[in-house]
Amino acid sequence: MKKEDRKKVGLVFLVAFSLRVGISTIPPLLPMLQKQLMISDVAASLLTSIPVICMGIFALSVPFVQQKLGRKKGILVFLLVLSLAIFLRALTSNYVGLISTAFLIGVATAIIGPLLSGYIKSEFPNNSGLLIGIYSLSMGLGASISSGSITSLTSYFNGRWTFALAIFGIFALIGFFCWGKGATVDGENKGIKQKVSLPLKNRQAWKITFFFGTQSGIFYGVTTWISTIAFSRGVSIAVASYVLTFYTLSQMFFSFVIPMLMDYRGKIKSWAFFSSLMVVLGIVGLMIKGPFWFFICATFLIAAGLGGLFPIGLLLPLKLTHSPEETSAWTGMVQSFGYMIGGCIPILMGVVSECFAVENASLWFVLILSLFIVFLTSILKKI
């Protein structure tokens, strides 16, 4: 790989690193936040669901942003918005403040993600699997570091979780300066003149959208509640947060390995089917009450499966489109409606948990969604 290409890979890594930190720092603190802010399970779930839903709604504006600003400037502007939103958490010690910053985080991520996919399509047309793997790896690494260190940082700041949450804005700010200085997009001016609309009438695009939305909903649902589920099994809050870190690290590892393997062996559809079956087995494992190591094994299966499904969801629009602009439009639609679907799932898990007295009610709900992914995989176009 040429020096210039290595620099571009580094930029993709830096930008992607900050895309999940604003969301993944919340779940380990949920038991503390629920107690201090006196909020219900449903209200707590909104702290991670609001940014995901916003990622869905505002991804619809990606073609407009791309047309007006271009990929480089669009990513630059919204990296600044992302960093400011996270830094503002230092000034918010109430529920409304957390929801407001979650909204801004969702808006920024909604724009950056599809534009970054278009950048990958433009700069690495023959290595899209590898680059999507790096993209996913970086997001997972950011999520793992932030979720794994947030409780320790909160203790360091004497329980002032506002400062602990805000400090992670530094990653988006670093990405902002590095992207502004180093990013170049070949032929972007030509691409900006080519207006590409969302593929709203394309049946294949809708299949990918439901696939992406369901897997992202399961990911954010498990991310939101895995620490709470572990805590309910009798472990401490600290150990429960380590379970979340293990989950995100495992997901991160497979989100890099699986798309890289897809470039060399097997079809995307086969990998999607294999990954979705792992999620099903993992959810069933969580529903079985056994020793704690069994709980960890089930968590690992879910993380491994989702580690494959997430990059596959990102990769499908790249494989089925022919230009960077078309890729951004497809990705914008897939992530828009997909994240709207996905953002509702953690909320619904909270609702199901509160409304039904059945043990593992929320996990039964996730199991049904996992089986739906298996069905969607069976009707996807063979790639």
Phi, psi and omega in degrees: 000133181292159180302318180296322178291323178297323178296319179294321176298317178300321178294317176301317180299313182296316181294314183295330184303324186271357189286341181245350187296327180291338179264317189285347177282345184281312186307318179297337181265358186304314178302319179293316181295319179298323181287313184288320183267353179055058181243154181280175177299319181294315179297321179295320181295335179296335181295331174258337181281324181303310179297325180292317178296319177297323176301327178287309184297313188275350173295339177296338182272002182302313178302322179294314180297318179297322180292320185274320187250333188085169184292313184298307184291324179298313178297319182299310182300316186277343168294322177294317177300317181298314181296318180295320180298318180289319178298326181298342180294342176295337184259001184245117179241017179229171185295319181298319179297319178295319179295320181296316179290326176298322177299311181296321178299318179296318179299311182297314181295326180300324182275317186296316185304303180297323178295324178291325175296319176297323177297317178297316179299321182288315188268336183226060184297335183259358180229038186295323179298313179298315183290323175295325175298316178295318176303309181294319178301315182295316177299318179295321179295317177299317179295319182293313181297316183291315181290328182283336184254351188296321181291322177294319178295322178297319176295319179300322179270024176056043177083002179277087185293340179298315179293320181298319179292321187289331187298337182285354174295342181298329181293317178293325179292320176298315177301321179300310183292318181292318179294317180298326182275324192252343187281131170228142181237106183296130175070019183292323182300322177294321182292326183295327181289339181271103182278124180240127182268166178293141183279059187293339182259007182267118184296321180296322178298323179290323176299315179296323180299313179293323176299309182296317182296318182291316181292323179292324177296318177297317180300308182290329176295312179293320178301318181292321192248353184296322178295318179295319178296316178298319179299323180290343178273005171105006179267167180284168178298321180297314179295321179298323178290328176291328175299317178297319178296317177300318179299312182289324177295317179295316178298320179298315182300312183286335177290342175267316186290314186296311178295330177293319177294328181295334178291339187243332187214134174080169179261154181303319182299321179295317178294323179296319180294315179299315181294318181294326177293324177297321178297316179302312180297321180294317179297317176301319179298321178295331182283343180270120180279114180216197177297162186295330179296329177292321176300318180294319179297319178295319177299320179297317180298317179297314181297318180296316179296314179292331175298332174274320186292322183296307178295330176297318177298325177285326186282328184304315177297329178292322183284335186256007179239170189239352179216158178302323180294318178294321177300314179297321180294314178298314180297322177300316179292313181301314181286328180298293181292328179296314180288332173297317176295310184297324181292337179281338188293315176300323178296313180297326175298318177295318179297312180299319181297322182279328187271335184246132181276000182290134177296138181063029183302317181292328178288326174299320178299315180293325178298318177299318178296321179296319177293328176295323177296320177302317178296313180300321179299322182293337182253004176289152176297139179289120180232000000 
